[in-house]
Amino acid sequence: MPKRSSNSAIPVDTYLRGRGKRRWVYLVFTLLIALLLVIADRSGLLLETSDDEAKYNGQWVTVVRVVDGDTLDIDMPDGKEPTTRIRLWGIDTPEMAHRDPPRPAEPFAEAATQRARELVEGRKVHLTLEPSRTRGNYGRLLAFVELPDGVMLNETLIIEGLALADDRWNHRHLEDFSLLEREAKKAGNGLWGESADKQ
């Protein structure tokens, strides 16, 4: 292999052009990363899950308000908010009436809300979080909510036919919730009963 002459260095103008191109590549790459981070942040994907776990997981809290069948407010501040809003993990209850846009309540929405109130409003509950995902699309804390006697609100609402098992995201109770929904269907509970057709 012939020896490279010490005079055979890359010409200065070629070197500078190459450096300029590399700078543009780095700049575009940096801007793309920044854009992706902004999008992820706006989507709620960059919430500090480790902070949520440390703050809420395994805690006993008081439910100060039941918003609807699958949404609660607890007595712990969340950022500037005096309470933390919880969305029950792995279930979906019928929607309550909305004013904007106007929409009537779905069948069994009132029943699901009332049942959740009976079970947890004003009471101490135990929270369990899923490490893989602690917040939902609207920034609500996702949790399994358990009463002091070991009864889980999420399961109870499915068993009584007041909630569907939500299988859009994987979680530790996914198979159990699906089985409970099948049993509720067989038993004709709530949404699955004859009275559901009349609502």
Backbone as a ProteinNet text record, in pm:
[ID]
protein_1_A
[PRIMARY]
MPKRSSNSAIPVDTYLRGRGKRRWVYLVFTLLIALLLVIADRSGLLLETSDDEAKYNGQWVTVVRVVDGDTLDIDMPDGKEPTTRIRLWGIDTPEMAHRDPPRPAEPFAEAATQRARELVEGRKVHLTLEPSRTRGNYGRLLAFVELPDGVMLNETLIIEGLALADDRWNHRHLEDFSLLEREAKKAGNGLWGESADKQ
[TERTIARY]
85.7	0	89.7	69	158.2	138.7	246.5	240.9	173.8	89.3	21.4	116.9	125.2	214.8	159.7	247.7	203.8	136.5	160	97.9	-40.7	-83.3	-210.9	-327.1	-327.5	-437.3	-560	-677.6	-802.7	-796.4	-834.5	-833.5	-923.9	-883.7	-955.7	-1100	-1121.8	-1258.9	-1348.1	-1295.2	-1372.2	-1406.3	-1305.7	-1326.2	-1435	-1428.8	-1527.2	-1667.1	-1676.4	-1807.8	-1866.1	-1782.1	-1826	-1873.9	-1799.5	-1840.2	-1974	-1995.6	-2121.5	-2239.2	-2218.3	-2324.2	-2355.4	-2248.6	-2269.7	-2347.1	-2316	-2389.8	-2538	-2567.9	-2708.3	-2777.7	-2708.6	-2766.2	-2793.5	-2696.5	-2714.9	-2829.8	-2838.7	-2944.3	-3082	-3097.3	-3225.4	-3260.2	-3162.4	-3183.6	-3229.2	-3163.7	-3198.4	-3339.7	-3375	-3509.9	-3616.1	-3587.3	-3682	-3702.3	-3592.7	-3602.4	-3684.8	-3659.4	-3733.5	-3882	-3913.5	-4053.1	-4120.5	-4051.7	-4106.9	-4129.8	-4038.8	-4054.8	-4174.5	-4194.3	-4310	-4439.7	-4444.8	-4565.1	-4591.4	-4487.4	-4502.1	-4549.5	-4497.1	-4536.3	-4682.6	-4724.3	-4864.2	-4959.3	-4911.6	-4994.7	-4996.7	-4921	-4917	-4824.1	-4738.8	-4650.2	-4525.7	-4496.9	-4374.7	-4399.5	-4519.2	-4545.6	-4452	-4411	-4314.6	-4381.4	-4373.6	-4437.8	-4372.1	-4241.2	-4174.1	-4222.9	-4247.6	-4302.2	-4440.7	-4524	-4658.5	-4652	-4564	-4551.4	-4511.6	-4411.3	-4364.1	-4472.7	-4548.6	-4648.6	-4776.8	-4825.7	-4959.1	-4963.7	-4871.1	-4881.8	-4875	-4974.8	-4979.8	-5032.7	-5080.7	-5128.8	-5275.8	-5309.2	-5449.2	-5490.7	-5598.5	-5645.4	-5795.9	-5849.8	-5995.3	-6054.5	-6162.7	-6234.1	-6324.4	-6295.8	-6374.9	-6494.8	-6485.4	-6597.4	-6593.1	-6710.6	-6723.1	-6778.3	-6701.2	-6741	-6837.4	-6801.3	-6889.6	-6843	-6897.6	-6869.7	-6723.8	-6643.6	-6502.1	-6405.3	-6455.6	-6370.8	-6396.6	-6288.1	-6297	-6198.1	-6226.2	-6129.4	-6088.1	-5956.4	-5906.2	-5840.2	-5818.2	-5770.9	-5620.2	-5557.6	-5414.7	-5396.9	-5317.1	-5296.1	-5220.8	-5251.7	-5186.3	-5137.6	-5011.4	-4960.3	-5028.5	-5092.4	-5161.5	-5303.7	-5351.9	-5488.2	-5492.3	-5597.8	-5605.4	-5636.8	-5691.8	-5722.8	-5659.6	-5655.7	-5606.8	-5724.6	-5737.9	-5845.1	-5794.3	-5873.4	-5837.5	-5933.4	-5877.5	-5955	-5930	-6038.2	-6023	-5961.4	-5850.7	-5775.2	-5856.6	-5856.5	-5906	-6056.1	-6131	-6276.5	-6326.7	-6448.2	-6512.6	-6660.3	-6707.5	-6849.5	-6924	-7056.3	-7134.2	-7117.7	-7121.2	-7097.4	-7220.9	-7194.6	-7300.5	-7338.2	-7449.8	-7493.3	-7389.1	-7375.5	-7281.3	-7356.3	-7311	-7373.1	-7307.3	-7174.4	-7102	-7006.2	-7037.3	-7164	-7275.7	-7401.5	-7513.3	-7521.7	-7529.4	-7536.6	-7607.5	-7709.4	-7779.7	-7693.6	-7728.9	-7657.5	-7680.3	-7575.7	-7587.8	-7658.7	-7720.6	-7787.3	-7692	-7740.1	-7668.9	-7559.6	-7547	-7446.6	-7477.3	-7603.7	-7644.3	-7625	-7660.7	-7648	-7501.9	-7412.4	-7269.4	-7213.9	-7254.1	-7207.7	-7257.5	-7385.8	-7445	-7380.1	-7352.3	-7289.6	-7148.1	-7073.3	-6939.5	-6948	-7047.9	-7066.5	-7092.7	-7182	-7215.9	-7092.1	-7006.7	-6892.3	-6774.1	-6746	-6619.6	-6627.2	-6733.2	-6732.4	-6724.8	-6627.3	-6607.2	-6533	-6484.1	-6417.4	-6270.1	-6196.5	-6056	-6047.2	-5957.8	-5933.5	-5783.6	-5746.7	-5605.4	-5580.5	-5473.7	-5442.6	-5329.7	-5347.5	-5239.9	-5225.1	-5102.1	-5074	-5005.4	-5013.5	-4945.4	-4818.3	-4699.6	-4575.6	-4558.9	-4613.7	-4595.2	-4670.9	-4777.6	-4858.3	-4935.5	-4901.4	-4968	-5069.6	-5068.1	-5160.7	-5232.3	-5358.2	-5437.2	-5420.8	-5500.5	-5489	-5520.1	-5599	-5635.7	-5560.7	-5451.5	-5370.6	-5423.4	-5531.6	-5585	-5496.8	-5484.4	-5408.4	-5486	-5419.6	-5483.3	-5456.3	-5562.1	-5540.8	-5644.2	-5602.3	-5694.2	-5727.7	-5856.1	-5901.4	-5964.5	-5906.7	-5949.8	-6000.7	-6111.4	-6168.3	-6095.1	-6113.5	-6044.3	-6073.7	-6192.2	-6225.5	-6167.8	-6087.4	-6024.1	-6103.8	-6225.2	-6307.9	-6251.7	-6231.5	-6180.4	-6297.5	-6303.7	-6411.6	-6415.9	-6299.9	-6293.2	-6365.3	-6334.9	-6395.2	-6545	-6582.5	-6723.2	-6812.1	-6768.9	-6850.2	-6864.8	-6760.7	-6771.6	-6866.5	-6849.5	-6931.7	-7079.7	-7110.8	-7250.6	-7304.6	-7223.3	-7268.3	-7279.1	-7205	-7209.7	-7087	-6997.2	-6875.4	-6832.7	-6766.1	-6706.4	-6559.3	-6504.8	-6360.5	-6294.5	-6206.4	-6139.9	-6004.8	-5995.9	-5873.6	-5784.1	-5798.8	-5717.2	-5570.8	-5541	-5402.8	-5381.4	-5263.8	-5231.2	-5214.7	-5262.8	-5243.8	-5253.5	-5219.7	-5207.6	-5339.2	-5453.1	-5582.8	-5660.6	-5594.6	-5661.7	-5743.5	-5682.9	-5753.3	-5865.3	-5838.9	-5941.2	-6063.2	-6038.7	-6149.7	-6231.6	-6164.2	-6235.3	-6322.2	-6268.8	-6344.8	-6465.8	-6446.7	-6558.2	-6666.1	-6627.1	-6726	-6805.7	-6736.5	-6808.5	-6908.6	-6869.8	-6959.4	-7078.9	-7054.6	-7164.3	-7262.3	-7210.4	-7296.5	-7383.3	-7319.7	-7394.4	-7504.6	-7472	-7568.1	-7674.2	-7652	-7747.5	-7747.9	-7632.5	-7623.9	-7616.7	-7684.5	-7673.1	-7689.5	-7584.2	-7585.2	-7626.7	-7606.1	-7631.7	-7768.9	-7848.1	-7978.7	-8089.6	-8205.9	-8324.4	-8362.2	-8343.7	-8381.7	-8293.8	-8177	-8086.9	-8151.8	-8234.6	-8301.6	-8402.1	-8455.7	-8559.7	-8501.8	-8370.9	-8310.2	-8283.2
-118.2	0	123.7	214.5	330.8	422.8	482	574.3	704.1	753.8	879.6	994.4	1081.6	1196.1	1290.4	1352.7	1448	1568	1586.2	1697.2	1662.2	1534.2	1492.3	1511.3	1616.2	1646.3	1690.8	1680.2	1723.4	1873.9	1922.1	2066.9	2138.5	2256.2	2332.9	2358.6	2398.6	2429.8	2305.9	2188.7	2063.9	2030.6	2049.5	2021.5	2112.2	2241.3	2336.3	2307.9	2270	2235.1	2113.8	2015.2	1894.8	1929.1	2018.8	2061.3	2132.9	2214.8	2287.7	2192.7	2089.1	1989.9	1915.3	1878.9	1808.5	1894.9	2023.8	2114.2	2116.3	2121.2	2121.4	1991.4	1880	1750.7	1750.2	1796.9	1802.6	1895.6	2009.8	2106	2046.4	1984.6	1922.1	1810.9	1727.8	1618.7	1672	1776.7	1837.2	1893.8	1961.6	2017.3	1907.5	1796.5	1684	1624.8	1607.7	1554.9	1649	1779.2	1878.5	1873.6	1861.4	1853.1	1728.6	1615.9	1491.8	1503	1567.7	1586.4	1675.3	1780.4	1868.5	1791.3	1713.5	1634.3	1533.6	1465.2	1366.2	1432.6	1551.6	1623.4	1664.4	1717.6	1759.6	1641.2	1522.2	1401.4	1338.9	1393.8	1338.7	1220	1196.9	1081	1105.4	1231.4	1259.9	1290.6	1256.2	1277.8	1190.6	1239.5	1167.6	1048.8	932.7	814	773.9	790.9	753.1	841.1	969.9	1058.8	1013.4	976.4	926.9	801.3	710.9	586.2	615.5	699.4	730.9	801.6	886.3	966	889.5	809.2	750.3	598.3	527.1	381	326.3	245.1	184.5	276.2	394.2	490.9	470.2	502.2	510.2	656.2	681.5	818.1	822.3	942.1	957.7	1007.8	943.7	987.5	1103.4	1222.1	1339.9	1359.3	1300.5	1317.7	1209.2	1153.4	1063	1145.8	1159.3	1240.5	1162.2	1037.8	944.7	803.8	704.4	566.7	528.6	585.9	546.7	661.6	770.4	887.1	940.2	956.6	999.6	1112.1	1191.6	1288.6	1244.7	1248.3	1209.7	1328.3	1315	1426.2	1446.7	1428.4	1457.2	1560.8	1665.3	1764.9	1706.3	1760.1	1717.8	1844.3	1876.4	2003.2	2118.7	2206.5	2321.6	2287.9	2170.1	2129	2076.8	2110.2	2064.3	1914.9	1856.3	1713.6	1647.5	1514.8	1438.5	1364.8	1377	1305.7	1168.8	1068	929.7	873.5	803.3	725.4	579.8	504.9	364.5	286.5	218	141.4	22.7	2.1	-122.2	-136.2	-29.1	-36.7	88.1	75.6	189.1	184.8	288.7	294.4	383.3	366.5	452.7	600.3	684.9	828.7	900.8	992.6	1079.1	1182.4	1253.1	1357.5	1469.1	1529.4	1641.1	1760.6	1880.4	2003.4	2050.9	2030.9	2087	1983	1921.8	1937.4	1862.9	1906.4	1841.6	1692.6	1612.3	1467.8	1405.9	1324.4	1262.8	1154.9	1120.8	1014.7	881.2	799.8	665.5	575.5	466.1	374	325.6	325.6	279.7	374.1	492	588.9	633.8	666.9	710.6	598.3	476.3	361.1	335.2	344.7	322.8	430.7	555.3	666.9	651.6	618.8	603.1	488.3	379.2	263.7	298.7	371.2	414	505.1	594	682.4	601.6	503.9	419.9	349.9	304.9	225.1	306.6	421.9	489.2	636.3	707.7	851.9	877.2	961	992.4	884.9	783.4	671.3	661.8	591.2	562.5	448.4	463	357	341.3	226.3	194.3	199.9	268.7	284.9	192.2	130.5	54.3	106.3	140.8	192.7	86.5	104.9	18.1	92.1	38.2	111.9	152.7	73.2	102.7	226.9	261.7	377.7	428.7	547.1	598.2	708.6	762.2	870.1	836.8	881.2	863.3	980.7	979.9	1081.8	1222.4	1236.4	1369.4	1406.4	1335.2	1366.2	1307.8	1227.6	1167.2	1050.2	1033.6	922.4	793.2	691.3	561.8	472.5	415	336.5	226.5	121.4	20.5	67.3	74.3	131.8	22.5	2.4	-106.4	-52.4	-110.2	-72.2	-145.7	-99.8	-165.2	-315.2	-358.8	-501.8	-584.3	-520.5	-592.1	-593.5	-539.6	-533.6	-425.7	-461	-362.9	-300.2	-167.9	-95.7	-129.4	-134.2	-164.6	-297	-400.7	-533.1	-531.9	-466.4	-464.7	-407.9	-300.2	-238.3	-330.5	-407.8	-504.6	-617	-673.2	-785	-748.5	-626.1	-582.7	-534.9	-545.1	-506.6	-357.1	-280.4	-134.6	-76.9	-166.1	-123.3	-233.2	-191.5	-285.2	-302.1	-419.4	-439.8	-368.4	-274.8	-194.9	-259.2	-318.6	-391.2	-314.4	-182.2	-103.4	-99	-110.6	-110.1	-228.8	-283.3	-399.2	-358.3	-442.1	-419.2	-552.5	-552.1	-676.8	-752.9	-685.4	-750.9	-771.6	-756.6	-761.9	-890.1	-1005.2	-1132.9	-1149.7	-1112.6	-1124	-1038	-914	-824.3	-878	-934.3	-991.6	-1108.8	-1192.6	-1306.8	-1259.1	-1157.4	-1103.2	-1045.2	-982.9	-929.4	-1042.1	-1149.8	-1264.1	-1322.9	-1330.8	-1383.5	-1291.1	-1160.2	-1063.3	-1075.6	-1099.1	-1119.3	-1242.4	-1352.3	-1477.9	-1460.3	-1385.2	-1364.3	-1260.6	-1185.7	-1082	-963.1	-930.7	-818.8	-684.5	-585.3	-447.9	-429.7	-384.1	-358.9	-480.4	-599.5	-723.2	-782.3	-717	-772.3	-729.3	-787	-752.4	-607.2	-555.6	-415.9	-318.8	-365.5	-278.2	-233.5	-318.6	-284.2	-172.1	-160.9	-60.7	74.4	79.6	206.9	299.1
0	0	0	-92.9	-101.3	17.1	58.5	172.2	129.3	219.6	190	216.8	124.3	139.2	244.5	316.9	417.9	353.2	224	151.9	97.5	116.1	57.4	154.9	232.1	324.7	246.7	311.8	248.8	228.2	110.6	88	188.5	228.3	329.7	289.3	163.5	121.9	126.6	91.6	97.6	243.1	328.4	471.4	528.8	496.1	548.9	496.2	366.6	310.9	384.6	410.6	483.4	623.4	688.5	823.4	820.8	720.5	707.2	689.4	605.7	584	713.2	787.9	913.7	1011.9	1015	1104.7	1070.6	939.1	898.3	939.1	923.3	963.5	1113.1	1193.2	1338.7	1376	1306.9	1336.1	1306.5	1189	1152.1	1250.5	1284.3	1378.8	1514.9	1563.4	1692.1	1689.5	1580	1568	1565.8	1496.2	1494.1	1633	1705.6	1842.3	1929.6	1918.3	1997.2	1963.7	1835.5	1792.9	1850.6	1844.2	1899.7	2050	2119.6	2264.2	2296.4	2217.2	2237.5	2215	2107.1	2077.8	2189.4	2234.9	2341.8	2470.6	2499.3	2619.8	2613.8	2496.9	2480.8	2489.4	2451.7	2455.9	2594.2	2687.8	2822.6	2837.1	2737.8	2743.1	2826.7	2858.5	2932.5	3079.5	3128.3	3269.5	3351.6	3464.6	3547.2	3614.9	3550.7	3607	3738.1	3748.5	3872.2	3986.9	3959.7	4061.9	4103.5	4006.2	4036.4	4121.3	4084.5	4160.9	4304.4	4321.8	4456.6	4538	4472.2	4543.6	4573.3	4477.4	4490.1	4511.4	4451.7	4453.6	4596.4	4631.8	4764.1	4873.7	4836.6	4936.1	4970.1	5094.3	5137	5126.8	5054.6	5031.2	5053.5	5063.5	5078.9	4948.1	4905.7	4785.8	4825.9	4771.6	4807.6	4715.2	4594.4	4499	4393.5	4362.7	4249.2	4134.3	4028	3912.5	3825.2	3796.4	3726.7	3761.3	3693.8	3732.2	3735.3	3646.9	3642.5	3671	3729.7	3757	3898.4	3974.7	4114.7	4140.9	4244.4	4294.7	4435.1	4461.4	4593.5	4661.4	4791.8	4874.7	4872.7	4758.7	4744.8	4634.7	4659.8	4554.4	4436	4319.2	4195	4125	4143.8	4089.9	4160.4	4083.3	4141.8	4185.3	4145.8	4181.1	4324.8	4401.1	4540.7	4553.9	4446.9	4447.8	4325.7	4328.5	4214.2	4152.6	4022.2	3951.6	3908.2	3939.8	3908.3	3805.7	3709.8	3612.5	3647	3672.2	3709	3593.9	3623.9	3524.1	3476.1	3344.6	3286.7	3274.8	3303.5	3286.7	3214.9	3163.1	3097	3133.2	3201.4	3237.9	3139.2	3129.9	3039.3	3076.1	2974.4	2991.3	3046.6	3137.9	3191.1	3084.1	3108.1	3014.8	3010	2891.4	2873.5	2817.2	2858.8	2806.6	2678.4	2669.6	2555.7	2497.9	2385.3	2312.7	2385	2364.4	2433.3	2398.3	2503.4	2482.3	2601.4	2578	2691.1	2757.2	2879.4	2950.5	2880.7	2876.3	2819.9	2921	2873.5	2965	3074.3	3196.6	3315.8	3363	3303.2	3349.5	3491.9	3517.5	3652.2	3753	3712.9	3803.8	3839.2	3740.8	3765.8	3857.9	3834.1	3916.6	4059.7	4074.1	4206.3	4283.4	4213.4	4279.3	4326.3	4243.9	4284.2	4406.5	4408.2	4524.8	4651	4638.9	4755.2	4811.3	4722.4	4764.6	4815.5	4753.4	4788.1	4827.3	4793	4821.4	4971.9	5011.7	5152.4	5229.5	5159.9	5227.1	5188.7	5274.1	5246.8	5147.1	5049.9	4951.7	4932	4880	4855.4	4705.1	4664.2	4522.2	4478.7	4363.1	4299.9	4158	4122	3987.5	3903.4	3774.5	3677.9	3635	3665.2	3637	3491.2	3398.7	3256.8	3210.5	3283	3241.2	3361.6	3409.4	3528.9	3499.7	3378.4	3343.1	3213.4	3206.5	3085.3	2990.8	2885.1	2780.4	2828.6	2934.8	2983.2	3111.4	3138.1	3255.4	3384.2	3376.8	3498.9	3543.2	3673.1	3728.6	3705	3653.3	3629.8	3750	3808.9	3931	3946.3	4016.7	4069	4209.5	4241.1	4368.1	4454	4571.7	4658.6	4791.7	4837.8	4966.5	5078.8	5204.1	5316.2	5329.3	5283.2	5293.4	5178.6	5092.6	4982.9	4853.8	4855.4	4734.8	4642.8	4515.4	4419.3	4343.8	4345.8	4278.7	4130	4065	3922.1	3893.1	3972.7	3952.4	3982	4091.2	4132.1	4023.1	3960.5	3856.2	3734.8	3703.4	3593.5	3632.6	3752	3799.9	3798.3	3838.1	3845.7	3710.7	3607.2	3473.8	3453.3	3533.1	3523.3	3453.6	3410.9	3339.9	3244.6	3138	3043	3077.9	3050.4	3063.9	2946.4	2975.9	2872.6	2840.4	2721.4	2685.2	2587.5	2583.6	2490.5	2530.6	2660.6	2707.3	2800.5	2793.4	2876.2	3023.2	3114.1	3257.8	3330.9	3457.7	3534.2	3551	3541.8	3562.4	3431.9	3320	3190	3171.8	3193.8	3174.9	3277	3403.1	3507.5	3474.8	3430.7	3398.9	3281.4	3180.5	3065.5	3109.2	3198.2	3250.1	3329.9	3413.5	3492.1	3401.7	3291.5	3197.3	3132.6	3094.9	3036.3	3135.4	3262.6	3365.6	3387.1	3383.7	3398.1	3281.9	3161.2	3043.9	3062.1	3104.1	3124.8	3228.3	3334.1	3442.6	3406.6	3298.6	3257.7	3352.2	3408.7	3503.5	3432.1	3487.7	3441.2	3292.2	3226.8	3082.7	3001.6	3056.2	2982.7	3010.7	3096	3134.5	3040.7	3064.8	2984.3	3001.8	3124.3	3150.3	3072.2	3025.2	2949.7	2819.9	2759.2	2634	2652.8	2773.9	2799.9	2836.1	2864.4	2908.6	2791.6
[MASK]
+++++++++++++++++++++++++++++++++++++++++++++++++++++++++++++++++++++++++++++++++++++++++++++++++++++++++++++++++++++++++++++++++++++++++++++++++++++++++++++++++++++++++++++++++++++++++++++++++++++++

